[in-house]
Every structure is written in structure tokens, then in C-alpha cells.
Short mmCIF file of C-alpha atoms in Angstrom, two decimals:
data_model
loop_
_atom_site.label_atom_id
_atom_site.label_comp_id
_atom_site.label_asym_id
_atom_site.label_seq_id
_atom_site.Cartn_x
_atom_site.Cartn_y
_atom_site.Cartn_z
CA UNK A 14 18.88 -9.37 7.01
CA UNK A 15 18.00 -7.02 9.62
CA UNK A 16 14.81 -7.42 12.03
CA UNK A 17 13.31 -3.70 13.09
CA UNK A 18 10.08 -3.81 15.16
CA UNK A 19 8.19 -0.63 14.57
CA UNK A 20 5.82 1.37 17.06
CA UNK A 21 2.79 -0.80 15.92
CA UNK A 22 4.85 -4.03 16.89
CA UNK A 23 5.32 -4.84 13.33
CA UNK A 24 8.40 -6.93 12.48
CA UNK A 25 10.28 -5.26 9.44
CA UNK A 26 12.99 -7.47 7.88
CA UNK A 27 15.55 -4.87 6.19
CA UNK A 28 19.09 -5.31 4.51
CA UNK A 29 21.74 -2.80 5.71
CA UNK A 30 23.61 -1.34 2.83
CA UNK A 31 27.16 -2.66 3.05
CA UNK A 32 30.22 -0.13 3.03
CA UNK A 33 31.07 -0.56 -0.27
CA UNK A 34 27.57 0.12 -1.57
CA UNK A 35 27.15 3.12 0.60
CA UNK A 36 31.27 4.46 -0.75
CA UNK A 37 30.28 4.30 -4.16
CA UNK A 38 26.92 6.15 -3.76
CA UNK A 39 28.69 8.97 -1.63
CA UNK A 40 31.03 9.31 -4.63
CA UNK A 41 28.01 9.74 -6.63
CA UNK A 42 26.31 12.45 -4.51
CA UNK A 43 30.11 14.27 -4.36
CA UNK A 44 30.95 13.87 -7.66
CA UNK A 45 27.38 15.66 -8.54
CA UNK A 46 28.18 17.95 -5.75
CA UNK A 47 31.37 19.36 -6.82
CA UNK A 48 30.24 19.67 -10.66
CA UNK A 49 27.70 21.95 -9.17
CA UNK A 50 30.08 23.83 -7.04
CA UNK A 51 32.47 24.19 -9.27
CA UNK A 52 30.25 25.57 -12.35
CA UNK A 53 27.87 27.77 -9.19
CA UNK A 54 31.91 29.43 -8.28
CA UNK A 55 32.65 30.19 -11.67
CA UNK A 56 29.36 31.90 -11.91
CA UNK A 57 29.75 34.05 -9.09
CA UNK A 58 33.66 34.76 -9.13
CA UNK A 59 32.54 36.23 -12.48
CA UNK A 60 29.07 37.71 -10.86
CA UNK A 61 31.00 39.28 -7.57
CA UNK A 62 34.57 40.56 -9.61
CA UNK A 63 33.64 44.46 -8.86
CA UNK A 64 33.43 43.69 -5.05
CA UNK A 65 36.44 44.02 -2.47
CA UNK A 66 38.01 40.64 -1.07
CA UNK A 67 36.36 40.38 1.79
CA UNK A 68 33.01 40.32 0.54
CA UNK A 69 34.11 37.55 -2.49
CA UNK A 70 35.70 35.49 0.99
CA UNK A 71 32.11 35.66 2.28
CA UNK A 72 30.51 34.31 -0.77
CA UNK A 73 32.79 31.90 -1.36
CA UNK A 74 32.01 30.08 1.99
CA UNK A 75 28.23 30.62 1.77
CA UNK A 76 28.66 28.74 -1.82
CA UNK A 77 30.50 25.76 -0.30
CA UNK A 78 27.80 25.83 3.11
CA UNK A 79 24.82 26.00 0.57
CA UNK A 80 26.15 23.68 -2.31
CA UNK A 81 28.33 20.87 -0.39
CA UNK A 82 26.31 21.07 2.85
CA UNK A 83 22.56 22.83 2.50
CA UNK A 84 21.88 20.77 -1.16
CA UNK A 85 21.89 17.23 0.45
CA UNK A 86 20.09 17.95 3.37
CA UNK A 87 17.77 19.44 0.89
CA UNK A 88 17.88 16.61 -1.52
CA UNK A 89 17.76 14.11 1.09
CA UNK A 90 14.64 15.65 2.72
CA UNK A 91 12.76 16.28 -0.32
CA UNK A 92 13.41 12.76 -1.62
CA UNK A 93 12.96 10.81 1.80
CA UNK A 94 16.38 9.29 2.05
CA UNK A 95 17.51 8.85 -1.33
CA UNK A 96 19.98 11.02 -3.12
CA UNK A 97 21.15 10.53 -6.30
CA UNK A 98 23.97 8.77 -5.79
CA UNK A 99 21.55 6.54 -3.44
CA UNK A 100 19.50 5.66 -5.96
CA UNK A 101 21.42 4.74 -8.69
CA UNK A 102 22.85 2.37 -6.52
CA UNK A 103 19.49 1.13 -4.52
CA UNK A 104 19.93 2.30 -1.37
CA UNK A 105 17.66 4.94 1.05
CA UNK A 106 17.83 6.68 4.06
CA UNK A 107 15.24 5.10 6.82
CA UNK A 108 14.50 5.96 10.84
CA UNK A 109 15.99 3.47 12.61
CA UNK A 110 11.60 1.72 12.91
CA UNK A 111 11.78 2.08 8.97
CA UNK A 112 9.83 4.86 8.28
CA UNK A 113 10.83 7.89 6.00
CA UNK A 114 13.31 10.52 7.28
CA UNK A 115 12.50 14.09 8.08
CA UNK A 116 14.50 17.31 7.67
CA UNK A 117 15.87 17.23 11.42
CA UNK A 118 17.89 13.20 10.57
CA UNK A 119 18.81 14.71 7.00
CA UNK A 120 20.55 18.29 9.14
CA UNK A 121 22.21 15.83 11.96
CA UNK A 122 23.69 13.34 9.06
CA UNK A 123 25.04 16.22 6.90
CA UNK A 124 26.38 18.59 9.56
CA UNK A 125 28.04 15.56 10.47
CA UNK A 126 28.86 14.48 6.90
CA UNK A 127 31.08 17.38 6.69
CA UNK A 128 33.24 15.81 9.46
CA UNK A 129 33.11 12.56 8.60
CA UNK A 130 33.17 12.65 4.66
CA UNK A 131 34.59 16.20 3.71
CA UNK A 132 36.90 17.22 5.84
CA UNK A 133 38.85 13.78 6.79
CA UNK A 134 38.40 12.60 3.38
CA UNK A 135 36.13 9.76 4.71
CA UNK A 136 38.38 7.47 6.90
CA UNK A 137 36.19 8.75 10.03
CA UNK A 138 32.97 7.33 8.16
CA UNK A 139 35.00 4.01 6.75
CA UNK A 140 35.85 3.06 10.01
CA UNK A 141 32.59 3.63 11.53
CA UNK A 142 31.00 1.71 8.84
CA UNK A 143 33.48 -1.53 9.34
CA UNK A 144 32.94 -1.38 13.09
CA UNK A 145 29.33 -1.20 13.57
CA UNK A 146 27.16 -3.91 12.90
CA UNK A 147 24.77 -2.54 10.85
CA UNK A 148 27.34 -0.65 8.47
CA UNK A 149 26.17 2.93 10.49
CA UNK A 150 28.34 6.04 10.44
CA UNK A 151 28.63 8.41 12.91
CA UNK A 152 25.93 10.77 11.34
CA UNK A 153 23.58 7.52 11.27
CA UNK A 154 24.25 7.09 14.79
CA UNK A 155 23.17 10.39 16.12
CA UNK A 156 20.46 10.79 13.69
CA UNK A 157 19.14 7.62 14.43
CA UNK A 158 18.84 6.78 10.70
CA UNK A 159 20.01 3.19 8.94
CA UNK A 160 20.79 3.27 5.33
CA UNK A 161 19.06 -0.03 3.50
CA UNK A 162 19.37 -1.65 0.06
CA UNK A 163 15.91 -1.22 -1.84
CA UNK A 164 16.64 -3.33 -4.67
CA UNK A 165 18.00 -6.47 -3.74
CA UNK A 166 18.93 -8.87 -6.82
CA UNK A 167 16.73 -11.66 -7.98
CA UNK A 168 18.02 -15.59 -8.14
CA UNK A 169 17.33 -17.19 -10.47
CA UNK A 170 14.30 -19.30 -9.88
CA UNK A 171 15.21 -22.91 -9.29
CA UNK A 172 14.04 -25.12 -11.95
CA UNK A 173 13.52 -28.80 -10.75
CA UNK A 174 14.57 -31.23 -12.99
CA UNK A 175 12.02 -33.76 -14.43
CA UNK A 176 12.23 -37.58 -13.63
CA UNK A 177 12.99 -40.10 -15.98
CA UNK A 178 9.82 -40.53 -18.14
CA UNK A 179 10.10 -44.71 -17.59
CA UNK A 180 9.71 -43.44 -13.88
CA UNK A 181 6.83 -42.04 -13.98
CA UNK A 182 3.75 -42.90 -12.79
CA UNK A 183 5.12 -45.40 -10.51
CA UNK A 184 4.75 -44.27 -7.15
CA UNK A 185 1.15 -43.60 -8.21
CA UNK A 186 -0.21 -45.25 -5.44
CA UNK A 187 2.41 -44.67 -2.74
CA UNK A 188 1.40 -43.32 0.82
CA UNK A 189 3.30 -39.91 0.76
CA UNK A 190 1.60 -38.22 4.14
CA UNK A 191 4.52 -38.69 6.49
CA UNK A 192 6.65 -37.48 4.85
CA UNK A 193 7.62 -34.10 6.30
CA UNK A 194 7.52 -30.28 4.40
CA UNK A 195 10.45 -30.09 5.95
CA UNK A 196 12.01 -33.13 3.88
CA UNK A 197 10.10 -31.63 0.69
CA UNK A 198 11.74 -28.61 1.11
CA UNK A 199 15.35 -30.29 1.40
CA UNK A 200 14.54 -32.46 -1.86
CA UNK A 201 13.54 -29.34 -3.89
CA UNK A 202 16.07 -27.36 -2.80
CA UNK A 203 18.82 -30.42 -3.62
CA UNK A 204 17.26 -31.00 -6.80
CA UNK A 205 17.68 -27.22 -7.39
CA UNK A 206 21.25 -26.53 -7.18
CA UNK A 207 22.60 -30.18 -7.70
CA UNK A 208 24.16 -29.01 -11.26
CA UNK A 209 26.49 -26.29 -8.81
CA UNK A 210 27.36 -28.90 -6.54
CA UNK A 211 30.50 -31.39 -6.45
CA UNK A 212 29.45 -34.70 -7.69
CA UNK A 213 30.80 -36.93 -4.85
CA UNK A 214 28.76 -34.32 -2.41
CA UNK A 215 25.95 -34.43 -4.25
CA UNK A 216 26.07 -37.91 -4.64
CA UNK A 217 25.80 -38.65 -1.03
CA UNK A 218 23.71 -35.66 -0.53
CA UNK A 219 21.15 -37.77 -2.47
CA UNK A 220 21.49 -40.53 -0.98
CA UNK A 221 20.82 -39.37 2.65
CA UNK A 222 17.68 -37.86 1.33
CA UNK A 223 16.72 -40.83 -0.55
CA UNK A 224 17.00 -42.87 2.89
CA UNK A 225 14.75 -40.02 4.55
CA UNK A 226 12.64 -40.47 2.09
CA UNK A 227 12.18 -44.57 2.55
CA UNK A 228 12.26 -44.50 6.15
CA UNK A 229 9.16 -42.29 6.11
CA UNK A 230 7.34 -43.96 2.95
CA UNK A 231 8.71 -47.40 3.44
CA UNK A 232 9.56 -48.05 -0.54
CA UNK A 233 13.21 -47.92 -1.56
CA UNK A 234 14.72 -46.90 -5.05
CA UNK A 235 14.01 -49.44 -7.42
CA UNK A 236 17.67 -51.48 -8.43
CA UNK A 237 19.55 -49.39 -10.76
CA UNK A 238 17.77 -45.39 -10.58
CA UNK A 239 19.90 -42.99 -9.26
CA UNK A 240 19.19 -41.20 -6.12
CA UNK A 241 18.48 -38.00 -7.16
CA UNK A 242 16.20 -39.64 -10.32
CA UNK A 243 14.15 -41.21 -7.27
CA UNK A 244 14.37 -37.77 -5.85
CA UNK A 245 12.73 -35.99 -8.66
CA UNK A 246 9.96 -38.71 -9.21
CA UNK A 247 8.74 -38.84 -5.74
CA UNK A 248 8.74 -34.38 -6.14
CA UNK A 249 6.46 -34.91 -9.16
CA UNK A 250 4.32 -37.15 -7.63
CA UNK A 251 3.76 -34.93 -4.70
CA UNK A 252 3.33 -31.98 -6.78
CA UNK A 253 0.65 -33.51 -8.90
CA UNK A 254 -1.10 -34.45 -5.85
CA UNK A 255 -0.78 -30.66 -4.51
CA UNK A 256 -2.52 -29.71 -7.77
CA UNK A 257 -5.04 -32.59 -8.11
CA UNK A 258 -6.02 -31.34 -4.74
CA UNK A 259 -6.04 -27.50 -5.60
CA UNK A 260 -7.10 -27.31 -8.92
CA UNK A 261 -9.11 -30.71 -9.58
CA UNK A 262 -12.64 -30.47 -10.04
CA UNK A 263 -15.63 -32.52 -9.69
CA UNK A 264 -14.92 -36.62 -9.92
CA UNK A 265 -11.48 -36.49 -10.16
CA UNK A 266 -11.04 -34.71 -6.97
CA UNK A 267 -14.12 -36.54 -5.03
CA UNK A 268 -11.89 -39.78 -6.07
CA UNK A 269 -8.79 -38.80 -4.89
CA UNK A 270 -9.83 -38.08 -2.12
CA UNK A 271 -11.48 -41.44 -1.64
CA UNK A 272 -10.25 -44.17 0.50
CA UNK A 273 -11.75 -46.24 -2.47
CA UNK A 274 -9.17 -44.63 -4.49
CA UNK A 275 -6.49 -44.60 -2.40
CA UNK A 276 -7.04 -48.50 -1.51
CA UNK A 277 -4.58 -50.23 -3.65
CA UNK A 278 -7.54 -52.42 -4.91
CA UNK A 279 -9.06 -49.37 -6.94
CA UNK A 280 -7.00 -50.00 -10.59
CA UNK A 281 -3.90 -51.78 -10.00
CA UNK A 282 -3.88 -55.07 -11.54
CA UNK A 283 -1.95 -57.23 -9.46
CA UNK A 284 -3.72 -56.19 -6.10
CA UNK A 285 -6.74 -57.80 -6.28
CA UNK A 286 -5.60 -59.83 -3.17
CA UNK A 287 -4.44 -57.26 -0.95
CA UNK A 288 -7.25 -55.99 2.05
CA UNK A 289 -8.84 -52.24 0.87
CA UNK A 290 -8.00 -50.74 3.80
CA UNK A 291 -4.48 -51.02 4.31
CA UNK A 292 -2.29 -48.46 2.40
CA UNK A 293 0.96 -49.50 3.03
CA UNK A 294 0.17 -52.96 1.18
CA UNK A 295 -0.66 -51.09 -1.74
CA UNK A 296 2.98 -49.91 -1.74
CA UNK A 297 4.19 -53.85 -2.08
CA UNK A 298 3.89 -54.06 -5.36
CA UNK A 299 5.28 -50.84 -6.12
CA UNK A 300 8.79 -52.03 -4.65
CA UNK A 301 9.02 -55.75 -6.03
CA UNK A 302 10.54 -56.17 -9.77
CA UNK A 303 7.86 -58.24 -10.84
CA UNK A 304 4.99 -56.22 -10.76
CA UNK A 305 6.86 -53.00 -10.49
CA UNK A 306 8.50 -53.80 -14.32
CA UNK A 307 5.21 -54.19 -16.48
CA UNK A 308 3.44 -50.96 -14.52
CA UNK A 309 4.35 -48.15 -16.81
CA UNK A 310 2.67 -50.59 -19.68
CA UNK A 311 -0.47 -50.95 -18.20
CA UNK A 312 -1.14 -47.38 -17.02
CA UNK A 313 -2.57 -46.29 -20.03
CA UNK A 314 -5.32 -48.97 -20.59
CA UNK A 315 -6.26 -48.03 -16.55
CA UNK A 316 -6.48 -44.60 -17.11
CA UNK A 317 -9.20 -45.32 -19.84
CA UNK A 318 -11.98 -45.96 -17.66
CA UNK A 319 -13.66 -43.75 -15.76
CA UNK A 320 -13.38 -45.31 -12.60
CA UNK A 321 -9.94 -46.29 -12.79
CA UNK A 322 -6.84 -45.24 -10.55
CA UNK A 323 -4.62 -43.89 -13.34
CA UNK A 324 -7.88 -41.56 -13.88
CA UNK A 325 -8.11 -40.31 -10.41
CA UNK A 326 -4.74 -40.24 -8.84
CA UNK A 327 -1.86 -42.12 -11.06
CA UNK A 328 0.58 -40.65 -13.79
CA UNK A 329 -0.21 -41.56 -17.32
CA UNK A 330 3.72 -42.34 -18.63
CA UNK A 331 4.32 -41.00 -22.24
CA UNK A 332 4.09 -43.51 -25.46
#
């Protein structure tokens, strides 16, 4: 990625076009080219037989000047950067502040094209192209021109695995708002790509996010779930929150946002003892075996009333 700050002190993020991107698009463009000047010679060796040799000399060389030289610049003008060979393989022709080329980069790249490309079969632009940073030939250079990639290809988007369905739910009532985006971030993008990982890294990759993850909410894994099954529970809960709070309407979202709701005295059962203002005592029960066991049972009869907590902020486990 490639920062250019244009003349409005805009900050363009471009991607250079590598050399073997830009090789295989100048075989394009010559292939094309000497198709045309071969069948355009024919035509006129045939067209200009009657005349002396001098004259057929002449034409021959205002062929190759017009076909091999004139046509790109034309073609290159007309289409603001991007020849054929260009854009089959998604690249373009920009001013070194990103805007579109005009006729006077197109003439100062092919005049020099004809150096670099035609005459020394390329090594002049190949070596150019490994030594500058940005992948720039010679003709780029003095032109003042950078040759980007247009298309640039699509991951796959990262699908999150879901958490154990005995798991969820549980952290219902957890405090999750020190925990950094930052961390959130990390934990999506493990939970991503653990599948491409080794196991013993990922392993321990988990774990040191698990441990973020408890020093900032103060609740462990329960004994026996996996790291990156704590990982993925903890995601959904945040997530649901996230869309509680952005696409909740009415009482639901009025309660979550609640301390009444929040206050660990709102629906859960066995915290009928602990103070309504305190949040991290509502997270006690969530980390002790006792209580923490029978939970996923007793959601559902919670959720049924209106002013429960499974209702306004808790995960409803499936039957």
C-alpha cells in the first residue's frame, strides 16, 4: 500500500502494480501490437509494390513509428492509463497525486518505451522496475506517472465460529466495558483464521487472549471449555449487545440500558443477596460451579416475563 497526498491534501492509499503484473500486461499490449503491425505491413507492402525502394523504406518506418509507438500513446490517452493489456490484468496508468494521465505522460512513457521495452528487449525496464520502490520504470520516472492495481482480490470474509450452545447465555450478565476494541479486534481476528493456524500456536494464542480477556472482565473460563470456546462466547455476547444497542427498540433497549437491568439483582435467581449497584458482584455467580451449572436451565423460564433479565439483556440457550 502506497500513501499519495494530492493537491487538496487528500491522503490516497494506492497499490503499485508489481513487475510481474506490469511484464505480463506489456506482453499483452505487444502481442496486440505486433498482430496489428504485422497484418497493417502486409497491407501496404501489397498497397506500395509499384513504388521504388526508397519510398517502401519510408513507409515501412512510418508503419512501425505509427503502429508500435503513435497507437499506445493514443490508446493510453484516450483510455486514461489503461491499455489493453492493462486492463485485462487490472492495472492503470495514474499522475504520480492519482489523477488521470494526459497525452504529454502517455508521449514521455512511450518515446521512452521504445528504449526501454523495444529496443533492449526490456532488461532496461526490468531492472528499473526491481530497483525502485514503487515498481517505476524509467518512462514512469520522467513522466511522473505510477502504474496501480485497480482490482485488488477479495478475502474471503472471516466467518467467526459459534460458541458451544451449553455456553451460551452465560456471561449474560458480565461487565464487558473494559475490555478494549483493540482486544475485540485480536479475538475476532484469532477466531477467524484459527482453522489455518498450527494447533500448538493457536493453542497458546488462545490462551493469552483468554487471560486478556479475564484480567479486564475479572471471570475466568469455566473448568473444562477450551480457550478459544470461551473466546467465541464472550464475541457473541458482545455482539448481541452491539445489536441490542443498535437495532433494539422501545423496552428492550430502555432496559438494557438500565442500571436496574444491569444490577445483577434484575432476573438472576441466586442474587437476591448481592447490593444493586455493584456490577462486578453480579459476575460472582457467573464464575462459581454451583450457580454457574443450573444457569442455562433457568434462562428460559426468566426470559418469560416481561421484566426479566433474559428479556432485556441475557441469551435464551436452545432446548
Amino acid at each position: 500500500m502506497n500513501e499519495l497526498v494530492t493537491g487538496e491534501a487528500v491522503a490516497l492509499e494506492l497499490r503499485p502494480a508489481r513487475l510481474p503484473s506490469r511484464a505480463l500486461a506489456v506482453l499483452i499490449d505487444l502481442a496486440v501490437a505486433m498482430l496489428a503491425y504485422i497484418v497493417v505491413s502486409v497491407g501496404l507492402l501489397v498497397a506500395t509494390a509499384s513504388l521504388d525502394e526508397a519510398a517502401q523504406i519510408a513507409v515501412s518506418i512510418a508503419t512501425f513509428l505509427l503502429v508500435l509507438v503513435g497507437a499506445p500513446i493514443a490508446v493510453e490517452t484516450l483510455s486514461h492509463g489503461r491499455s489493453l493489456g492493462k486492463l485485462a490484468c487490472g492495472l492503470r496508468v495514474v499522475r504520480d497525486d492519482g489523477g488521470p494521465i494526459r497525452f504529454r505522460h502517455a508521449l514521455v512513457r512511450g518515446a521512452l518505451g521504445v528504449v526501454e521495452i523495444l529496443l533492449t528487449f526490456g532488461v532496461v525496464a526490468c531492472i528499473a522496475s526491481l530497483v525502485s520502490a514503487r515498481g517505476r520504470r524509467l518512462g514512469d520516472v520522467f513522466a511522473g506517472t505510477l502504474v496501480v492495481r485497480e482490482r485488488v482480490p477479495a478475502g474471503q470474509a472471516g466467518f467467526v465460529p459459534p460458541p458451544p450452545p451449553w455456553l451460551a447465555g452465560r456471561f449474560s450478565e458480565l461487565d464487558l466495558s473494559a475490555v478494549p476494541d483493540g482486544l475485540w479486534l485480536a479475538v475476532r481476528q484469532y477466531l477467524t483464521r484459527m482453522h489455518q493456524l498450527d494447533p500448538q500456536v493457536g493453542w497458546s494464542m488462545a490462551e493469552r487472549l483468554s487471560a486478556d480477556l479475564t484480567a479486564h472482565t475479572g471471570v475466568p473460563a469455566p473448568q473444562g471449555v477450551p480457550p478459544a470456546a470461551f473466546l467465541a462466547t464472550m464475541l457473541q455476547e458482545r455482539q448481541a449487545r452491539e445489536a441490542r444497542r443498535a437495532y433494539g427498540g422501545g423496552a428492550a433497549a430502555g432496559t438494557a440500558a438500565s442500571p436496574t437491568a444491569v444490577s445483577p439483582t434484575a432476573g438472576s435467581p441466586g442474587a437476591g443477596s448481592a447490593p444493586a449497584g455493584e456490577g462486578p458482584v453480579g459476575v460472582g455467580p457467573v464464575g462459581e460451579a454451583p450457580v454457574a451449572a443450573p444457569r442455562p436451565v433457568e434462562a428460559p423460564p426468566a426470559a418469560a416475563g416481561p421484566g426479566s433479565e433474559g428479556a432485556g439483556t441475557g441469551f435464551v440457550p436452545p432446548a
